[in-house]
Amino acid sequence: MNLLNLKTIGLLIIVAVALVLPLGLSDYWQYVLTVAFFYAIMAASWNLLGGYTGQFSLAHHTFGMIGAYTSALLMAKAGASLWISVPAAVVLTMILSLILGIICLRVAGLYLALITWAVAEVVRNYSRMHYTFTGGDRGLDAPLMFGTLQPTPYYYFFLGLTILVIAFIYVLMRSRIGFYLRSIRDDAIAARSMGVNIVRYKVLAFIVASGIAGLAGTFYGHSIGLISPVLGDFNEMAMIIIFVVIGGMRTQAGPVAGAIMVRVTMELLREQSEIRIIILSALVILIMRFFNGGLMESVRRVRKLFGRTQERVSAYRE
């Protein structure tokens, strides 16, 4: 059995387990996993930008917040339906990311990080101060997508959305666009010399990643029923990056595995809130020290070791 078949079987088993998992879980843990799926989408879309393209944006969480606020405001102020407000919110996040991308994606590294961080802080403080429009720190009520707070429908919805997003990124990164994005990350000068329009593809990656974040944020707002400036806190951006780093940058499964593992671990340690952040920080340090590629690197090492063991066994039998 070749490696491709093993991967396919493994994915099918994981999906099958995820489908039946709610049957044995309480409502609380279904909600925890639903939130983990939301962060998995955010981490996977940031990985498209920061991991595959090499653009270290610190405003990714902000586009999720913009999407959530836009959809809720359209429904509350303009009486729009969910089917209108959600696409409109995603389109707005993509337009704003296009504008921001044109302005700042000619720079890279620390300069890009600082610009996007500044934009994120402006948006967050605007949502906090304009009480009559956004609800301020109190938050803004968002109509529930399924009309109930019972977590099971949201669990399945976000599970399906996570699978669709991962599949989309998988196809994108194996297309010509994906090869261009990786070439920009590896050597922008060489990519330009081969005719790749650096700015155009950087902006494209920024738009796609931000659009996915806006979509996830919009549905997240309509699943919890309340949107607040907390979604724009820098801690949210830091957690997204931690999910990607722990899971493994430039991998498909890494951000998803990192988000789910860390969110579940944090909930298990909820009663030890004082040491929870210490444990998380130690985990990041240990993974970066011994598995620089995150959890996916440890999986590759185990698979490689298993392959060598099989070869030795086969040679001994011969």
PDB file of C-alpha atoms in Angstrom, residues 82-272:
ATOM      1  CA  LEU A  82     -28.390  36.169   6.212  1.00  0.00           C
ATOM      2  CA  TRP A  83     -27.981  35.122   2.567  1.00  0.00           C
ATOM      3  CA  ILE A  84     -27.277  38.747   1.619  1.00  0.00           C
ATOM      4  CA  SER A  85     -25.303  39.904   4.655  1.00  0.00           C
ATOM      5  CA  VAL A  86     -22.775  37.039   4.606  1.00  0.00           C
ATOM      6  CA  PRO A  87     -21.648  37.470   0.965  1.00  0.00           C
ATOM      7  CA  ALA A  88     -21.633  41.246   1.433  1.00  0.00           C
ATOM      8  CA  ALA A  89     -19.404  40.905   4.503  1.00  0.00           C
ATOM      9  CA  VAL A  90     -16.963  38.656   2.648  1.00  0.00           C
ATOM     10  CA  VAL A  91     -16.849  41.021  -0.342  1.00  0.00           C
ATOM     11  CA  LEU A  92     -16.161  43.982   1.974  1.00  0.00           C
ATOM     12  CA  THR A  93     -13.272  42.179   3.687  1.00  0.00           C
ATOM     13  CA  MET A  94     -11.798  41.348   0.285  1.00  0.00           C
ATOM     14  CA  ILE A  95     -12.126  44.954  -0.911  1.00  0.00           C
ATOM     15  CA  LEU A  96     -10.492  46.272   2.258  1.00  0.00           C
ATOM     16  CA  SER A  97      -7.711  43.703   1.983  1.00  0.00           C
ATOM     17  CA  LEU A  98      -7.173  44.745  -1.632  1.00  0.00           C
ATOM     18  CA  ILE A  99      -6.756  48.372  -0.558  1.00  0.00           C
ATOM     19  CA  LEU A 100      -4.472  47.451   2.334  1.00  0.00           C
ATOM     20  CA  GLY A 101      -2.532  45.055   0.125  1.00  0.00           C
ATOM     21  CA  ILE A 102      -1.878  47.675  -2.543  1.00  0.00           C
ATOM     22  CA  ILE A 103      -0.688  50.088   0.136  1.00  0.00           C
ATOM     23  CA  CYS A 104       1.576  47.853   2.219  1.00  0.00           C
ATOM     24  CA  LEU A 105       2.553  44.705   0.317  1.00  0.00           C
ATOM     25  CA  ARG A 106       5.394  46.450  -1.474  1.00  0.00           C
ATOM     26  CA  VAL A 107       7.190  46.170   1.859  1.00  0.00           C
ATOM     27  CA  ALA A 108       7.973  42.971   3.736  1.00  0.00           C
ATOM     28  CA  GLY A 109       9.180  41.577   7.032  1.00  0.00           C
ATOM     29  CA  LEU A 110       9.034  43.836  10.064  1.00  0.00           C
ATOM     30  CA  TYR A 111       7.608  46.789   8.110  1.00  0.00           C
ATOM     31  CA  LEU A 112       4.647  44.760   6.876  1.00  0.00           C
ATOM     32  CA  ALA A 113       4.030  43.401  10.375  1.00  0.00           C
ATOM     33  CA  LEU A 114       4.035  46.908  11.884  1.00  0.00           C
ATOM     34  CA  ILE A 115       1.709  48.360   9.244  1.00  0.00           C
ATOM     35  CA  THR A 116      -0.825  45.570   9.550  1.00  0.00           C
ATOM     36  CA  TRP A 117      -0.632  45.697  13.358  1.00  0.00           C
ATOM     37  CA  ALA A 118      -1.353  49.448  13.265  1.00  0.00           C
ATOM     38  CA  VAL A 119      -4.370  48.903  10.995  1.00  0.00           C
ATOM     39  CA  ALA A 120      -5.660  46.189  13.309  1.00  0.00           C
ATOM     40  CA  GLU A 121      -5.399  48.490  16.334  1.00  0.00           C
ATOM     41  CA  VAL A 122      -7.229  51.313  14.520  1.00  0.00           C
ATOM     42  CA  VAL A 123     -10.131  49.000  13.648  1.00  0.00           C
ATOM     43  CA  ARG A 124     -10.294  47.502  17.141  1.00  0.00           C
ATOM     44  CA  ASN A 125     -10.350  50.881  18.878  1.00  0.00           C
ATOM     45  CA  TYR A 126     -12.934  52.204  16.420  1.00  0.00           C
ATOM     46  CA  SER A 127     -15.237  49.307  17.306  1.00  0.00           C
ATOM     47  CA  ARG A 128     -14.705  50.016  21.008  1.00  0.00           C
ATOM     48  CA  MET A 129     -15.330  53.779  20.917  1.00  0.00           C
ATOM     49  CA  HIS A 130     -18.342  54.044  18.568  1.00  0.00           C
ATOM     50  CA  TYR A 131     -20.919  52.723  20.993  1.00  0.00           C
ATOM     51  CA  THR A 132     -24.011  53.794  19.050  1.00  0.00           C
ATOM     52  CA  PHE A 133     -22.843  52.045  15.872  1.00  0.00           C
ATOM     53  CA  THR A 134     -20.944  48.951  16.986  1.00  0.00           C
ATOM     54  CA  GLY A 135     -22.157  48.559  20.562  1.00  0.00           C
ATOM     55  CA  GLY A 136     -18.734  49.408  21.973  1.00  0.00           C
ATOM     56  CA  ASP A 137     -17.284  47.102  24.603  1.00  0.00           C
ATOM     57  CA  ARG A 138     -20.769  45.770  25.332  1.00  0.00           C
ATOM     58  CA  GLY A 139     -20.807  44.107  21.959  1.00  0.00           C
ATOM     59  CA  LEU A 140     -23.325  43.769  19.154  1.00  0.00           C
ATOM     60  CA  ASP A 141     -26.083  41.180  19.022  1.00  0.00           C
ATOM     61  CA  ALA A 142     -25.928  38.944  15.948  1.00  0.00           C
ATOM     62  CA  PRO A 143     -28.894  36.819  14.798  1.00  0.00           C
ATOM     63  CA  LEU A 144     -28.199  33.131  15.265  1.00  0.00           C
ATOM     64  CA  MET A 145     -27.633  31.223  12.048  1.00  0.00           C
ATOM     65  CA  PHE A 146     -29.770  28.237  13.079  1.00  0.00           C
ATOM     66  CA  GLY A 147     -31.999  30.106  15.520  1.00  0.00           C
ATOM     67  CA  THR A 148     -30.671  28.186  18.525  1.00  0.00           C
ATOM     68  CA  LEU A 149     -27.630  28.076  20.805  1.00  0.00           C
ATOM     69  CA  GLN A 150     -27.634  24.268  20.785  1.00  0.00           C
ATOM     70  CA  PRO A 151     -24.101  23.539  19.486  1.00  0.00           C
ATOM     71  CA  THR A 152     -24.658  20.410  17.373  1.00  0.00           C
ATOM     72  CA  PRO A 153     -25.713  22.129  14.098  1.00  0.00           C
ATOM     73  CA  TYR A 154     -22.869  24.621  14.442  1.00  0.00           C
ATOM     74  CA  TYR A 155     -20.410  21.782  15.072  1.00  0.00           C
ATOM     75  CA  TYR A 156     -21.330  20.090  11.808  1.00  0.00           C
ATOM     76  CA  PHE A 157     -21.463  23.363   9.910  1.00  0.00           C
ATOM     77  CA  PHE A 158     -17.962  24.425  10.974  1.00  0.00           C
ATOM     78  CA  LEU A 159     -16.632  20.911  10.427  1.00  0.00           C
ATOM     79  CA  GLY A 160     -17.887  21.061   6.837  1.00  0.00           C
ATOM     80  CA  LEU A 161     -16.575  24.597   6.367  1.00  0.00           C
ATOM     81  CA  THR A 162     -13.145  23.561   7.670  1.00  0.00           C
ATOM     82  CA  ILE A 163     -12.986  20.655   5.223  1.00  0.00           C
ATOM     83  CA  LEU A 164     -14.005  22.910   2.321  1.00  0.00           C
ATOM     84  CA  VAL A 165     -11.408  25.564   3.217  1.00  0.00           C
ATOM     85  CA  ILE A 166      -8.604  23.000   3.547  1.00  0.00           C
ATOM     86  CA  ALA A 167      -9.606  21.415   0.234  1.00  0.00           C
ATOM     87  CA  PHE A 168      -9.645  24.845  -1.444  1.00  0.00           C
ATOM     88  CA  ILE A 169      -6.177  25.738  -0.119  1.00  0.00           C
ATOM     89  CA  TYR A 170      -4.908  22.292  -1.139  1.00  0.00           C
ATOM     90  CA  VAL A 171      -6.074  22.797  -4.739  1.00  0.00           C
ATOM     91  CA  LEU A 172      -4.835  26.405  -4.827  1.00  0.00           C
ATOM     92  CA  MET A 173      -1.324  25.530  -3.656  1.00  0.00           C
ATOM     93  CA  ARG A 174      -1.014  22.844  -6.318  1.00  0.00           C
ATOM     94  CA  SER A 175      -2.070  25.196  -9.075  1.00  0.00           C
ATOM     95  CA  ARG A 176       0.142  27.596 -11.006  1.00  0.00           C
ATOM     96  CA  ILE A 177      -0.791  30.341  -8.544  1.00  0.00           C
ATOM     97  CA  GLY A 178       0.456  28.203  -5.672  1.00  0.00           C
ATOM     98  CA  PHE A 179       3.810  27.646  -7.352  1.00  0.00           C
ATOM     99  CA  TYR A 180       4.121  31.401  -7.912  1.00  0.00           C
ATOM    100  CA  LEU A 181       3.360  32.106  -4.250  1.00  0.00           C
ATOM    101  CA  ARG A 182       5.991  29.632  -3.053  1.00  0.00           C
ATOM    102  CA  SER A 183       8.540  31.051  -5.469  1.00  0.00           C
ATOM    103  CA  ILE A 184       7.922  34.539  -4.065  1.00  0.00           C
ATOM    104  CA  ARG A 185       8.529  33.227  -0.542  1.00  0.00           C
ATOM    105  CA  ASP A 186      11.680  31.321  -1.473  1.00  0.00           C
ATOM    106  CA  ASP A 187      13.340  33.963  -3.680  1.00  0.00           C
ATOM    107  CA  ALA A 188      11.417  37.030  -4.768  1.00  0.00           C
ATOM    108  CA  ILE A 189      14.229  38.315  -6.987  1.00  0.00           C
ATOM    109  CA  ALA A 190      14.484  35.027  -8.865  1.00  0.00           C
ATOM    110  CA  ALA A 191      10.690  34.881  -9.211  1.00  0.00           C
ATOM    111  CA  ARG A 192      10.625  38.399 -10.651  1.00  0.00           C
ATOM    112  CA  SER A 193      13.370  37.535 -13.108  1.00  0.00           C
ATOM    113  CA  MET A 194      11.227  34.619 -14.329  1.00  0.00           C
ATOM    114  CA  GLY A 195       8.329  36.972 -15.061  1.00  0.00           C
ATOM    115  CA  VAL A 196       6.240  36.574 -11.878  1.00  0.00           C
ATOM    116  CA  ASN A 197       4.414  39.780 -10.941  1.00  0.00           C
ATOM    117  CA  ILE A 198       5.436  39.896  -7.268  1.00  0.00           C
ATOM    118  CA  VAL A 199       3.001  42.565  -6.063  1.00  0.00           C
ATOM    119  CA  ARG A 200       0.042  41.131  -7.975  1.00  0.00           C
ATOM    120  CA  TYR A 201       0.391  37.675  -6.455  1.00  0.00           C
ATOM    121  CA  LYS A 202       1.133  39.012  -2.987  1.00  0.00           C
ATOM    122  CA  VAL A 203      -2.075  41.049  -3.154  1.00  0.00           C
ATOM    123  CA  LEU A 204      -3.977  38.042  -4.493  1.00  0.00           C
ATOM    124  CA  ALA A 205      -2.812  35.873  -1.587  1.00  0.00           C
ATOM    125  CA  PHE A 206      -3.734  38.671   0.836  1.00  0.00           C
ATOM    126  CA  ILE A 207      -7.240  38.964  -0.655  1.00  0.00           C
ATOM    127  CA  VAL A 208      -7.895  35.220  -0.621  1.00  0.00           C
ATOM    128  CA  ALA A 209      -6.613  34.726   2.944  1.00  0.00           C
ATOM    129  CA  SER A 210      -8.544  37.758   4.219  1.00  0.00           C
ATOM    130  CA  GLY A 211     -11.708  36.664   2.433  1.00  0.00           C
ATOM    131  CA  ILE A 212     -11.539  33.262   4.125  1.00  0.00           C
ATOM    132  CA  ALA A 213     -10.979  34.972   7.492  1.00  0.00           C
ATOM    133  CA  GLY A 214     -13.949  37.260   6.838  1.00  0.00           C
ATOM    134  CA  LEU A 215     -16.140  34.274   5.956  1.00  0.00           C
ATOM    135  CA  ALA A 216     -15.107  32.393   9.104  1.00  0.00           C
ATOM    136  CA  GLY A 217     -15.610  35.462  11.301  1.00  0.00           C
ATOM    137  CA  THR A 218     -19.042  36.115   9.816  1.00  0.00           C
ATOM    138  CA  PHE A 219     -20.336  32.624  10.508  1.00  0.00           C
ATOM    139  CA  TYR A 220     -18.669  32.600  13.930  1.00  0.00           C
ATOM    140  CA  GLY A 221     -20.551  35.764  14.887  1.00  0.00           C
ATOM    141  CA  HIS A 222     -23.839  34.178  13.832  1.00  0.00           C
ATOM    142  CA  SER A 223     -23.045  31.047  15.830  1.00  0.00           C
ATOM    143  CA  ILE A 224     -22.359  32.705  19.195  1.00  0.00           C
ATOM    144  CA  GLY A 225     -24.894  35.542  18.836  1.00  0.00           C
ATOM    145  CA  LEU A 226     -22.629  38.309  20.159  1.00  0.00           C
ATOM    146  CA  ILE A 227     -19.774  40.182  18.509  1.00  0.00           C
ATOM    147  CA  SER A 228     -17.376  42.319  20.522  1.00  0.00           C
ATOM    148  CA  PRO A 229     -14.015  44.075  20.068  1.00  0.00           C
ATOM    149  CA  VAL A 230     -12.418  41.079  21.819  1.00  0.00           C
ATOM    150  CA  LEU A 231     -12.269  39.468  18.376  1.00  0.00           C
ATOM    151  CA  GLY A 232      -9.794  42.202  17.430  1.00  0.00           C
ATOM    152  CA  ASP A 233      -7.477  41.813  20.428  1.00  0.00           C
ATOM    153  CA  PHE A 234      -3.851  41.134  19.562  1.00  0.00           C
ATOM    154  CA  ASN A 235      -4.074  38.000  21.707  1.00  0.00           C
ATOM    155  CA  GLU A 236      -6.311  36.550  18.998  1.00  0.00           C
ATOM    156  CA  MET A 237      -3.645  37.138  16.357  1.00  0.00           C
ATOM    157  CA  ALA A 238      -0.960  35.707  18.615  1.00  0.00           C
ATOM    158  CA  MET A 239      -3.020  32.571  19.169  1.00  0.00           C
ATOM    159  CA  ILE A 240      -3.548  32.092  15.423  1.00  0.00           C
ATOM    160  CA  ILE A 241       0.205  32.252  14.852  1.00  0.00           C
ATOM    161  CA  ILE A 242       0.807  29.845  17.753  1.00  0.00           C
ATOM    162  CA  PHE A 243      -1.649  27.361  16.224  1.00  0.00           C
ATOM    163  CA  VAL A 244       0.244  27.471  12.932  1.00  0.00           C
ATOM    164  CA  VAL A 245       3.681  27.228  14.549  1.00  0.00           C
ATOM    165  CA  ILE A 246       2.723  24.321  16.811  1.00  0.00           C
ATOM    166  CA  GLY A 247       0.954  22.459  14.021  1.00  0.00           C
ATOM    167  CA  GLY A 248       3.523  23.164  11.338  1.00  0.00           C
ATOM    168  CA  MET A 249       3.869  26.039   8.897  1.00  0.00           C
ATOM    169  CA  ARG A 250       3.574  25.355   5.151  1.00  0.00           C
ATOM    170  CA  THR A 251       1.545  22.205   5.742  1.00  0.00           C
ATOM    171  CA  GLN A 252      -2.130  21.518   5.081  1.00  0.00           C
ATOM    172  CA  ALA A 253      -2.920  19.600   8.255  1.00  0.00           C
ATOM    173  CA  GLY A 254      -0.594  21.480  10.626  1.00  0.00           C
ATOM    174  CA  PRO A 255      -2.710  24.574  11.381  1.00  0.00           C
ATOM    175  CA  VAL A 256      -5.826  22.432  11.851  1.00  0.00           C
ATOM    176  CA  ALA A 257      -4.067  20.001  14.190  1.00  0.00           C
ATOM    177  CA  GLY A 258      -2.436  22.862  16.094  1.00  0.00           C
ATOM    178  CA  ALA A 259      -5.692  24.767  16.559  1.00  0.00           C
ATOM    179  CA  ILE A 260      -7.676  21.758  17.757  1.00  0.00           C
ATOM    180  CA  MET A 261      -4.936  20.433  20.037  1.00  0.00           C
ATOM    181  CA  VAL A 262      -4.225  23.792  21.690  1.00  0.00           C
ATOM    182  CA  ARG A 263      -7.898  24.752  22.114  1.00  0.00           C
ATOM    183  CA  VAL A 264      -8.761  21.391  23.685  1.00  0.00           C
ATOM    184  CA  THR A 265      -5.681  21.556  25.936  1.00  0.00           C
ATOM    185  CA  MET A 266      -6.573  25.074  27.078  1.00  0.00           C
ATOM    186  CA  GLU A 267     -10.092  23.945  27.964  1.00  0.00           C
ATOM    187  CA  LEU A 268      -8.778  20.960  29.898  1.00  0.00           C
ATOM    188  CA  LEU A 269      -6.614  23.404  31.878  1.00  0.00           C
ATOM    189  CA  ARG A 270      -9.414  25.935  32.346  1.00  0.00           C
ATOM    190  CA  GLU A 271      -9.410  25.451  36.116  1.00  0.00           C
ATOM    191  CA  GLN A 272      -5.658  26.183  36.187  1.00  0.00           C
TER     192      GLN A 272
END
